[in-house]
Coordinates of C-alpha atoms in Angstrom, one line a residue:
X1 CA -45.2 -65.0 67.1
X2 CA -48.2 -62.7 67.6
X3 CA -51.7 -63.8 68.1
X4 CA -53.8 -62.7 65.2
X5 CA -57.6 -63.2 64.7
X6 CA -59.5 -62.1 61.7
X7 CA -63.3 -61.8 61.4
X8 CA -64.5 -61.4 57.8
X9 CA -68.0 -60.3 56.9
X10 CA -70.0 -60.3 53.6
X11 CA -70.1 -62.7 50.7
X12 CA -67.0 -63.3 48.6
X13 CA -63.9 -61.2 47.7
X14 CA -65.7 -58.1 46.8
X15 CA -67.3 -57.7 50.2
X16 CA -64.0 -58.4 51.9
X17 CA -62.3 -55.8 49.8
X18 CA -64.8 -53.1 50.6
X19 CA -65.4 -54.0 54.3
X20 CA -64.4 -51.5 57.0
X21 CA -60.8 -52.4 58.2
X22 CA -60.4 -52.2 62.0
X23 CA -57.1 -52.9 63.7
X24 CA -57.4 -53.9 67.4
X25 CA -54.2 -53.7 69.3
X26 CA -55.0 -55.4 72.7
X27 CA -53.1 -58.0 74.7
X28 CA -55.9 -59.0 77.1
X29 CA -57.8 -62.0 75.5
X30 CA -61.0 -61.3 77.4
X31 CA -61.2 -57.6 76.4
X32 CA -60.3 -58.4 72.9
X33 CA -62.9 -61.1 72.6
X34 CA -65.6 -58.8 74.0
X35 CA -64.8 -56.1 71.3
X36 CA -64.8 -58.7 68.5
X37 CA -68.1 -60.2 69.6
X38 CA -69.7 -56.7 69.7
X39 CA -68.6 -56.1 66.1
X40 CA -68.7 -59.6 64.6
X41 CA -72.2 -59.6 63.0
X42 CA -73.1 -55.9 63.0
X43 CA -73.9 -54.2 59.7
X44 CA -74.9 -51.0 61.3
X45 CA -71.3 -49.6 61.5
X46 CA -70.6 -50.0 57.8
X47 CA -74.0 -48.4 57.0
X48 CA -73.2 -45.4 59.2
X49 CA -69.8 -44.9 57.8
X50 CA -70.8 -45.5 54.1
X51 CA -74.6 -44.8 53.9
X52 CA -76.2 -46.7 51.0
X53 CA -72.9 -48.3 49.9
X54 CA -72.3 -51.0 52.4
X55 CA -75.5 -53.1 52.6
X56 CA -74.8 -56.5 54.0
X57 CA -71.2 -55.9 55.1
X58 CA -69.7 -56.4 58.5
X59 CA -66.3 -55.0 59.6
X60 CA -63.1 -56.9 59.1
X61 CA -61.1 -57.0 62.4
X62 CA -57.4 -57.7 62.7
X63 CA -56.0 -58.2 66.2
X64 CA -52.4 -57.8 67.4
X65 CA -51.1 -58.2 70.9
X66 CA -47.9 -56.2 70.6
X67 CA -47.4 -52.6 69.5
X68 CA -44.5 -53.5 67.2
X69 CA -46.7 -56.0 65.3
X70 CA -49.6 -53.5 65.2
X71 CA -47.3 -50.9 63.6
X72 CA -46.2 -53.5 61.0
X73 CA -49.9 -54.0 60.0
X74 CA -50.4 -50.2 59.7
X75 CA -47.4 -49.9 57.5
X76 CA -48.4 -52.8 55.2
X77 CA -52.2 -52.9 55.1
X78 CA -55.1 -50.3 54.7
X79 CA -56.6 -49.5 58.0
X80 CA -59.7 -47.4 58.6
X81 CA -59.4 -47.1 62.4
X82 CA -57.2 -48.3 65.3
X83 CA -58.6 -49.5 68.6
X84 CA -55.6 -49.2 71.0
X85 CA -54.9 -50.4 74.5
X86 CA -52.2 -48.1 75.9
X87 CA -50.6 -50.7 78.1
X88 CA -49.0 -53.5 76.0
X89 CA -46.1 -55.9 76.6
X90 CA -43.7 -53.7 74.6
X91 CA -45.1 -50.2 75.4
X92 CA -47.0 -48.3 78.1
X93 CA -49.0 -45.2 78.5
X94 CA -49.3 -42.2 76.2
X95 CA -46.0 -43.2 74.5
X96 CA -47.9 -46.0 72.9
X97 CA -50.4 -43.6 71.3
X98 CA -47.6 -41.3 70.1
X99 CA -45.8 -44.2 68.3
X100 CA -49.1 -45.3 66.6
X101 CA -49.9 -41.8 65.7
X102 CA -46.5 -41.3 64.2
X103 CA -47.0 -44.5 62.1
X104 CA -50.5 -43.6 61.0
X105 CA -51.0 -39.9 61.1
X106 CA -54.1 -40.1 58.8
X107 CA -55.8 -43.0 60.6
X108 CA -58.2 -42.2 63.5
X109 CA -57.3 -43.8 66.9
X110 CA -59.7 -44.7 69.7
X111 CA -57.9 -45.4 73.0
X112 CA -59.1 -48.3 75.3
X113 CA -58.7 -47.6 79.1
X114 CA -59.5 -49.1 82.4
X115 CA -61.9 -47.4 84.9
X116 CA -59.2 -45.7 86.8
X117 CA -57.4 -44.5 83.6
X118 CA -60.0 -42.0 82.4
X119 CA -57.6 -39.1 83.0
X120 CA -55.2 -40.9 80.7
X121 CA -57.9 -41.1 78.1
X122 CA -58.5 -37.4 78.2
X123 CA -54.7 -36.8 77.9
X124 CA -54.7 -39.2 74.9
X125 CA -57.4 -37.0 73.1
X126 CA -55.2 -34.0 73.7
X127 CA -52.3 -35.9 72.1
X128 CA -54.2 -36.8 68.9
X129 CA -56.6 -39.6 69.7
X130 CA -60.2 -39.2 68.4
X131 CA -61.9 -40.6 71.5
X132 CA -61.4 -43.1 74.4
X133 CA -63.5 -46.0 75.7
X134 CA -63.6 -47.4 79.3
X135 CA -63.4 -51.1 78.8
X136 CA -65.9 -52.1 81.6
X137 CA -68.5 -49.6 80.3
X138 CA -68.4 -50.5 76.6
X139 CA -71.7 -51.5 75.0
X140 CA -72.3 -52.5 71.3
X141 CA -74.1 -49.3 70.6
X142 CA -71.5 -47.1 72.3
X143 CA -68.7 -48.9 70.5
X144 CA -70.4 -48.5 67.1
X145 CA -71.2 -44.8 67.8
X146 CA -67.6 -44.1 69.0
X147 CA -66.0 -45.7 65.9
X148 CA -68.4 -43.9 63.6
X149 CA -67.8 -40.5 65.2
X150 CA -64.0 -41.1 65.3
X151 CA -63.9 -41.9 61.5
X152 CA -66.1 -38.9 60.7
X153 CA -64.1 -36.5 62.8
X154 CA -60.8 -37.7 61.3
X155 CA -62.3 -37.3 57.8
X156 CA -63.4 -33.8 58.5
X157 CA -60.0 -32.9 60.0
X158 CA -58.3 -34.3 56.9
X159 CA -60.6 -32.3 54.6
X160 CA -60.0 -29.1 56.6
X161 CA -56.3 -29.6 56.5
X162 CA -56.3 -30.4 52.8
X163 CA -58.4 -27.3 52.2
X164 CA -56.1 -25.2 54.3
X165 CA -53.0 -26.6 52.5
X166 CA -54.7 -26.0 49.1
X167 CA -55.5 -22.3 50.0
X168 CA -52.0 -21.8 51.3
X169 CA -50.6 -23.3 48.0
X170 CA -52.9 -21.2 45.9
X171 CA -52.0 -18.0 47.8
X172 CA -48.3 -18.8 47.4
X173 CA -48.7 -19.4 43.7
X174 CA -50.7 -16.2 43.2
X175 CA -48.0 -14.3 44.9
X176 CA -45.5 -15.9 42.6
X177 CA -47.7 -15.0 39.6
X178 CA -47.8 -11.4 40.9
X179 CA -44.0 -11.3 41.2
X180 CA -43.5 -12.8 37.8
X181 CA -45.9 -10.2 36.3
X182 CA -43.7 -7.5 37.8
X183 CA -40.6 -9.2 36.3
X184 CA -42.4 -9.1 32.9
X185 CA -42.8 -5.3 33.2
X186 CA -39.2 -4.7 34.2
X187 CA -37.4 -7.3 32.0
X188 CA -35.9 -5.9 28.7
X189 CA -34.6 -9.2 27.3
X190 CA -36.0 -12.7 27.0
X191 CA -33.0 -14.1 28.8
X192 CA -33.5 -11.8 31.7
X193 CA -37.2 -12.6 32.0
X194 CA -36.7 -16.3 31.9
X195 CA -34.0 -16.1 34.6
X196 CA -36.2 -14.0 36.9
X197 CA -39.0 -16.5 36.5
X198 CA -36.8 -19.4 37.6
X199 CA -35.3 -17.3 40.4
X200 CA -38.7 -16.4 41.8
X201 CA -40.0 -20.0 41.8
X202 CA -36.8 -21.4 43.4
X203 CA -37.0 -18.8 46.1
X204 CA -40.3 -20.3 47.4
X205 CA -39.9 -22.9 50.2
X206 CA -42.3 -25.1 48.3
X207 CA -40.0 -25.7 45.3
X208 CA -36.4 -27.0 45.1
X209 CA -35.6 -26.3 41.5
X210 CA -36.9 -24.6 38.3
X211 CA -35.7 -24.4 34.8
X212 CA -36.8 -23.2 31.3
X213 CA -36.0 -25.2 28.2
X214 CA -36.3 -24.4 24.5
X215 CA -36.7 -26.9 21.7
X216 CA -33.7 -27.2 19.4
X217 CA -35.3 -26.9 15.9
X218 CA -33.2 -29.5 14.3
X219 CA -33.0 -32.3 16.9
X220 CA -36.1 -31.8 19.0
X221 CA -33.9 -31.7 22.1
X222 CA -35.0 -29.5 24.9
X223 CA -32.1 -27.2 25.6
X224 CA -31.9 -25.4 29.0
X225 CA -32.0 -21.6 28.8
X226 CA -32.4 -20.6 32.5
X227 CA -32.3 -22.3 35.8
X228 CA -32.4 -21.7 39.6
X229 CA -32.5 -23.6 42.8
X230 CA -31.0 -27.0 43.8
X231 CA -29.7 -28.3 40.5
X232 CA -26.4 -30.1 41.4
X233 CA -25.6 -31.0 37.8
X234 CA -29.1 -32.3 37.1
X235 CA -29.4 -30.7 33.6
X236 CA -26.0 -32.0 32.6
X237 CA -27.0 -35.6 33.4
X238 CA -30.5 -35.7 31.8
X239 CA -31.7 -35.7 28.2
X240 CA -35.1 -34.3 27.3
X241 CA -36.7 -34.1 23.9
X242 CA -40.1 -33.2 22.3
X243 CA -40.1 -36.3 20.1
X244 CA -43.0 -38.6 20.9
X245 CA -41.2 -41.6 19.4
X246 CA -38.2 -41.1 21.7
X247 CA -38.3 -42.3 25.4
X248 CA -36.8 -39.0 26.4
X249 CA -39.8 -37.3 24.8
X250 CA -42.5 -39.2 26.6
X251 CA -42.0 -37.4 30.0
X252 CA -43.8 -34.3 31.3
X253 CA -41.7 -31.8 29.3
X254 CA -42.1 -33.4 25.9
X255 CA -45.8 -34.0 26.5
X256 CA -46.4 -30.4 27.6
X257 CA -44.7 -29.1 24.5
X258 CA -46.7 -31.3 22.2
X259 CA -50.1 -30.9 23.9
X260 CA -49.9 -27.3 25.1
X261 CA -51.2 -28.5 28.5
X262 CA -49.6 -28.5 32.0
X263 CA -48.3 -31.9 32.9
X264 CA -48.2 -32.8 36.6
X265 CA -46.4 -35.8 38.3
X266 CA -47.1 -35.9 42.0
X267 CA -45.0 -39.0 42.5
X268 CA -42.1 -39.1 40.1
X269 CA -40.5 -41.9 42.2
X270 CA -43.1 -44.4 41.0
X271 CA -44.6 -42.9 37.8
X272 CA -43.3 -45.0 34.8
X273 CA -43.3 -42.0 32.5
X274 CA -40.5 -40.5 34.6
X275 CA -38.3 -43.6 34.5
X276 CA -35.4 -42.0 32.3
X277 CA -34.8 -39.3 34.9
X278 CA -35.8 -41.1 38.2
X279 CA -32.3 -41.9 39.5
X280 CA -31.1 -38.3 39.0
X281 CA -34.3 -36.9 40.6
X282 CA -34.1 -39.1 43.6
X283 CA -30.5 -38.1 44.2
X284 CA -31.7 -34.5 44.5
X285 CA -34.9 -35.1 46.5
X286 CA -37.3 -34.3 43.7
X287 CA -40.6 -36.0 44.4
X288 CA -43.1 -34.1 42.3
X289 CA -42.8 -32.1 39.1
X290 CA -44.9 -29.8 36.9
X291 CA -44.1 -29.1 33.2
X292 CA -45.7 -25.8 32.1
X293 CA -45.8 -25.1 28.3
X294 CA -44.8 -21.6 27.2
X295 CA -47.1 -21.1 24.2
X296 CA -48.6 -18.0 22.6
X297 CA -51.1 -18.8 19.9
X298 CA -49.2 -21.1 17.5
X299 CA -45.7 -20.2 18.8
X300 CA -44.1 -22.7 21.1
X301 CA -41.4 -20.8 23.1
X302 CA -40.5 -23.7 25.4
X303 CA -41.3 -25.3 28.7
X304 CA -41.0 -24.3 32.4
X305 CA -40.2 -27.2 34.8
X306 CA -40.7 -26.9 38.5
X307 CA -39.7 -29.6 41.1
X308 CA -40.7 -30.1 44.7
X309 CA -39.6 -32.4 47.5
X310 CA -43.3 -32.9 48.5
X311 CA -45.2 -35.6 46.6
X312 CA -48.4 -33.5 47.0
X313 CA -47.0 -30.2 45.7
X314 CA -49.2 -29.9 42.6
X315 CA -52.6 -31.2 43.7
X316 CA -55.9 -30.0 42.4
X317 CA -56.7 -26.7 40.8
X318 CA -53.2 -25.4 41.3
X319 CA -52.7 -26.6 37.7
X320 CA -54.8 -23.7 36.5
X321 CA -52.5 -21.2 38.3
X322 CA -49.4 -22.9 36.9
X323 CA -50.9 -22.6 33.4
X324 CA -51.4 -18.9 34.0
X325 CA -47.7 -18.6 34.7
X326 CA -47.0 -20.1 31.4
X327 CA -49.4 -17.8 29.6
X328 CA -47.9 -14.7 31.4
X329 CA -44.4 -15.7 30.3
X330 CA -45.5 -16.5 26.8
X331 CA -47.2 -13.1 26.4
X332 CA -44.1 -11.4 27.8
X333 CA -41.8 -13.2 25.4
X334 CA -44.0 -12.3 22.5
X335 CA -44.0 -8.6 23.5
X336 CA -40.2 -8.6 23.9
X337 CA -39.8 -10.3 20.5
X338 CA -42.1 -7.8 18.8
X339 CA -40.4 -4.9 20.4
X340 CA -37.0 -6.2 19.2
X341 CA -38.5 -6.7 15.7
X342 CA -39.6 -3.0 15.6
X343 CA -36.3 -1.6 16.7
X344 CA -34.0 -3.9 14.7
X345 CA -33.8 -5.4 11.3
X346 CA -33.1 -8.8 12.6
X347 CA -34.7 -11.9 11.0
X348 CA -34.3 -15.6 11.5
X349 CA -32.8 -17.6 8.7
X350 CA -33.2 -21.4 8.5
X351 CA -30.8 -23.2 6.1
X352 CA -31.7 -26.6 4.5
X353 CA -30.2 -29.1 2.1
X354 CA -32.5 -30.8 -0.4
X355 CA -31.2 -34.1 -1.9
X356 CA -33.6 -35.1 -4.7
X357 CA -34.3 -31.9 -6.6
X358 CA -32.7 -30.7 -9.9
X359 CA -30.1 -33.6 -9.8
X360 CA -28.6 -32.7 -13.3
X361 CA -28.0 -29.1 -12.1
X362 CA -26.5 -30.4 -8.9
X363 CA -24.2 -32.8 -10.8
X364 CA -23.3 -29.9 -13.2
X365 CA -21.7 -27.9 -10.3
X366 CA -19.4 -30.8 -9.7
X367 CA -18.4 -31.6 -13.3
X368 CA -18.0 -28.0 -14.4
X369 CA -17.0 -26.5 -11.0
X370 CA -19.7 -23.9 -11.5
X371 CA -22.1 -22.1 -9.1
X372 CA -25.8 -21.6 -9.6
X373 CA -27.6 -19.0 -7.4
X374 CA -31.3 -18.2 -7.3
X375 CA -31.8 -14.7 -6.1
X376 CA -35.5 -14.4 -6.5
X377 CA -38.5 -16.8 -6.5
X378 CA -41.9 -15.5 -7.7
X379 CA -45.0 -17.6 -7.3
X380 CA -47.6 -17.6 -10.1
X381 CA -50.9 -19.4 -10.2
X382 CA -49.5 -22.8 -11.1
X383 CA -45.8 -22.2 -11.6
X384 CA -42.8 -21.0 -9.7
X385 CA -40.5 -18.6 -11.6
X386 CA -36.9 -18.6 -10.4
X387 CA -34.5 -15.8 -11.4
X388 CA -30.8 -16.4 -10.9
X389 CA -27.2 -16.5 -12.1
X390 CA -25.0 -19.3 -13.3
X391 CA -21.2 -18.6 -13.2
X392 CA -18.3 -20.4 -14.9
X393 CA -20.5 -22.5 -17.2
X394 CA -21.4 -22.1 -20.9
X395 CA -24.9 -21.3 -22.0
X396 CA -25.2 -24.6 -24.0
X397 CA -24.0 -26.8 -21.2
X398 CA -26.3 -25.1 -18.7
X399 CA -29.3 -25.3 -21.1
X400 CA -28.6 -29.0 -21.7
X401 CA -28.6 -29.7 -17.9
X402 CA -31.9 -27.8 -17.5
X403 CA -33.5 -29.9 -20.3
X404 CA -32.5 -33.1 -18.4
X405 CA -33.8 -31.8 -15.1
X406 CA -37.2 -33.2 -14.0
X407 CA -39.5 -30.5 -12.6
X408 CA -38.2 -27.6 -14.8
X409 CA -40.3 -26.8 -17.8
X410 CA -38.3 -24.1 -19.5
X411 CA -35.3 -21.8 -19.3
X412 CA -34.9 -18.3 -20.8
X413 CA -31.7 -16.4 -20.7
X414 CA -32.0 -12.7 -19.8
X415 CA -28.3 -11.9 -20.1
X416 CA -25.3 -13.9 -21.4
X417 CA -21.8 -12.9 -20.6
X418 CA -18.5 -14.8 -20.9
X419 CA -18.5 -16.1 -17.4
X420 CA -22.0 -15.4 -16.1
X421 CA -25.5 -16.2 -17.2
X422 CA -28.7 -14.5 -15.9
X423 CA -31.7 -16.8 -16.4
X424 CA -35.3 -17.4 -15.7
X425 CA -36.6 -20.9 -14.9
X426 CA -40.1 -22.2 -14.8
X427 CA -40.5 -24.8 -12.1
X428 CA -44.0 -26.1 -11.4
X429 CA -42.7 -29.0 -9.3
X430 CA -41.5 -26.7 -6.5
X431 CA -44.8 -24.8 -6.1
X432 CA -46.2 -26.9 -3.2
X433 CA -43.1 -26.4 -1.1
X434 CA -43.0 -22.7 -1.9
X435 CA -46.7 -22.3 -1.0
X436 CA -46.2 -24.2 2.3
X437 CA -43.4 -21.9 3.3
X438 CA -45.2 -18.7 2.3
X439 CA -48.5 -19.7 3.9
X440 CA -46.8 -20.0 7.3
X441 CA -45.1 -16.6 7.2
X442 CA -41.8 -17.4 5.6
X443 CA -40.2 -17.0 2.2
X444 CA -37.2 -18.5 0.4
X445 CA -34.6 -15.8 0.6
X446 CA -32.1 -17.6 -1.5
X447 CA -31.1 -20.9 -3.0
X448 CA -27.6 -22.1 -4.1
X449 CA -26.3 -25.1 -6.0
X450 CA -22.6 -25.5 -5.5
X451 CA -20.1 -28.3 -4.9
X452 CA -22.7 -30.9 -5.6
X453 CA -25.2 -29.6 -2.9
X454 CA -28.5 -27.8 -3.3
X455 CA -29.2 -25.5 -0.3
X456 CA -31.9 -23.0 0.3
X457 CA -32.5 -20.4 3.1
X458 CA -35.9 -19.6 4.5
X459 CA -36.3 -16.3 6.2
X460 CA -38.8 -15.8 9.0
X461 CA -39.8 -12.8 11.1
X462 CA -38.1 -12.9 14.5
X463 CA -40.2 -14.6 17.1
X464 CA -41.9 -17.1 14.7
X465 CA -42.0 -20.8 15.6
X466 CA -39.0 -22.1 13.7
X467 CA -39.6 -25.7 14.9
X468 CA -43.1 -25.6 13.3
X469 CA -41.6 -24.4 10.0
X470 CA -39.0 -27.2 10.0
X471 CA -41.8 -29.8 10.7
X472 CA -43.9 -28.4 7.8
X473 CA -41.0 -28.5 5.3
X474 CA -40.1 -32.1 6.4
X475 CA -43.7 -33.1 6.0
X476 CA -43.8 -31.7 2.5
X477 CA -40.5 -33.4 1.4
X478 CA -38.7 -36.2 3.2
X479 CA -35.4 -35.4 1.3
X480 CA -34.9 -32.1 3.1
X481 CA -32.3 -31.8 5.9
X482 CA -32.3 -29.0 8.3
X483 CA -28.7 -27.6 8.6
X484 CA -28.6 -24.4 10.7
X485 CA -30.4 -21.5 12.2
X486 CA -29.1 -18.0 12.6
X487 CA -30.3 -14.5 13.3
X488 CA -29.1 -11.9 10.8
X489 CA -29.9 -8.4 9.6
X490 CA -32.3 -7.9 6.8
X491 CA -30.8 -7.1 3.5
X492 CA -31.0 -3.5 2.4
X493 CA -33.9 -4.3 0.1
X494 CA -36.0 -6.2 2.6
X495 CA -35.1 -3.8 5.4
X496 CA -36.5 -0.8 3.5
X497 CA -40.1 0.4 3.4
X498 CA -40.6 -1.6 0.1
X499 CA -41.8 -4.8 1.8
X500 CA -44.7 -3.1 3.6
X501 CA -46.0 -1.8 0.2
X502 CA -45.6 -5.2 -1.5
X503 CA -47.1 -7.2 1.4
X504 CA -49.8 -4.9 2.7
X505 CA -51.0 -3.1 -0.4
X506 CA -50.8 -5.6 -3.2
X507 CA -52.8 -8.7 -3.9
X508 CA -50.9 -11.9 -4.6
X509 CA -51.5 -11.6 -8.3
X510 CA -50.5 -8.0 -8.4
X511 CA -47.3 -8.7 -6.5
X512 CA -46.5 -11.7 -8.8
X513 CA -47.0 -9.4 -11.8
X514 CA -44.8 -6.6 -10.7
X515 CA -42.0 -8.8 -9.3
X516 CA -41.9 -11.0 -12.4
X517 CA -41.8 -7.9 -14.6
X518 CA -38.9 -6.5 -12.6
X519 CA -36.8 -9.6 -12.5
X520 CA -37.5 -10.5 -16.1
X521 CA -36.2 -7.2 -17.3
X522 CA -39.5 -5.7 -18.3
X523 CA -38.5 -2.3 -17.0
X524 CA -35.0 -2.4 -18.6
X525 CA -34.1 -0.6 -21.8
X526 CA -34.2 -2.3 -24.1
X527 CA -36.7 -4.6 -22.4
X528 CA -35.4 -8.0 -21.4
X529 CA -39.0 -9.5 -21.6
X530 CA -42.2 -8.4 -23.3
X531 CA -45.5 -8.2 -21.6
X532 CA -46.7 -11.2 -23.7
X533 CA -43.7 -13.3 -22.6
X534 CA -44.3 -12.5 -18.9
X535 CA -48.1 -13.2 -19.3
X536 CA -47.2 -16.6 -20.8
X537 CA -44.9 -17.4 -17.9
X538 CA -47.6 -16.5 -15.4
X539 CA -50.2 -18.5 -17.3
X540 CA -52.5 -15.5 -17.8
X541 CA -53.7 -13.4 -20.7
X542 CA -51.6 -10.3 -21.7
X543 CA -54.5 -8.0 -20.9
X544 CA -54.8 -9.5 -17.4
X545 CA -51.1 -9.1 -16.9
X546 CA -51.3 -5.4 -17.9
X547 CA -54.2 -4.9 -15.6
X548 CA -52.4 -6.4 -12.6
X549 CA -49.2 -4.5 -13.4
X550 CA -50.8 -1.1 -13.8
X551 CA -52.8 -1.6 -10.6
X552 CA -49.6 -2.7 -8.7
X553 CA -47.7 0.3 -10.1
X554 CA -50.4 2.7 -9.1
X555 CA -50.5 1.3 -5.5
X556 CA -46.7 1.3 -5.3
X557 CA -46.2 4.8 -6.4
X558 CA -49.1 6.1 -4.3
X559 CA -47.5 4.5 -1.2
X560 CA -44.1 5.9 -2.0
X561 CA -44.9 9.3 -3.5
X562 CA -48.5 9.9 -2.4
X563 CA -47.6 11.7 0.8

């Protein structure tokens, strides 16, 4: 059982909590009592260490007689300074200092020596002590000044070390950014770029593992695309999502994707937000992590995750450099996607099923074993015109199903053959969904009703944020289910030079006029629709329709034939 004395200054718990914590490890009762008496009632020490913040406080002194017990106190309680006698019942000489220094590397130590041990005191300073005191020469003023200077020197050393470590980390990160920028220049594919980024980060001694994940548009699950470093099956064992309502989406990766901000965890072994992955991380000696969003404007490409065995790997302004890595990668991915778009006709198609739209027509495909396809959708001011084909169903049966369908105002048959009907539908109920898709850079490429299911395909330029489009459609209608994503070649029509004329030269009204005229058979001979019929469908006057059509024709032929 150790002898332990505590002197507490100040009034109440607040003063005791904020008081300077001094640990005295001294087995000689007389020497210990002398030190305690010199510090018992002094407020000067606290005022020197914390000027203006410690009025009325006196130090709190804990005493231990054995080194082993003193180290236990250091391990379990906050300690501002250690006053250490080198010769104790369970340890002697400089070895005593080394053991305390190992247990409390950040805590200043003042060595207590005898008159004939001054050389030992000098050696102690060389081994890491802040100062030494000769017991027979100690005065109250000398003791206070020595403790104050020891704490200040230790503080300055700590600040210098932290600054040096910060600069080293910053220089290391800047070198990594430089190398990643070089990888950006030399990489020709997104997969190659992402792998080079992970390889470069994992090659640094500061990091154990790096991986890049992409959000699966349908499930919000973050799917690994590239990885490097000490992984040992980590990615196979964990589940990460971007869904805030899911526990697996509340960690650094999911938060980084949702907020667009770097998420740093410098102690993942205790941070509650890392609980779902803690066991797997501990097994691989991951102690800190940084999740870096890869975002360009409104496009979320994914997230870069970096892990370190040091719990202080991502302190301070390093976050800004990490964010720059994310920006560099995002810009590079955008450039690669745009280059691919220029040299290929590839587009992204998103397929959906909609459950509560045109139910009589959906039922018709089951009872009559027919197929209904919508080849073209044209948006007017307040209506959506759908042009399509119905196969293996009679005109009367199809017209009856249309009459019973909520959200369809009218049907007009453009061509009637024995086993095929070409029709025009007016569907104001679908306008809001159509406008949402068009506003965000997509268009409905096709829609099909067959075997009791209504499916439609949205086409997006390659590189667009498909997850964002899925979210927008689900927000618009909760009966829409995302089914699949695929990259495909543009159709011959959309792959030609026609889209640039339609999209860049014509206004929305002019484009609606010329597209409706074309699909309604206005240019056929004999005409499938008159100008008055098309104007009525678009909800405009015939003269206005003629004006839009003539202007669109002039712009179209100027673009095609002008040169």
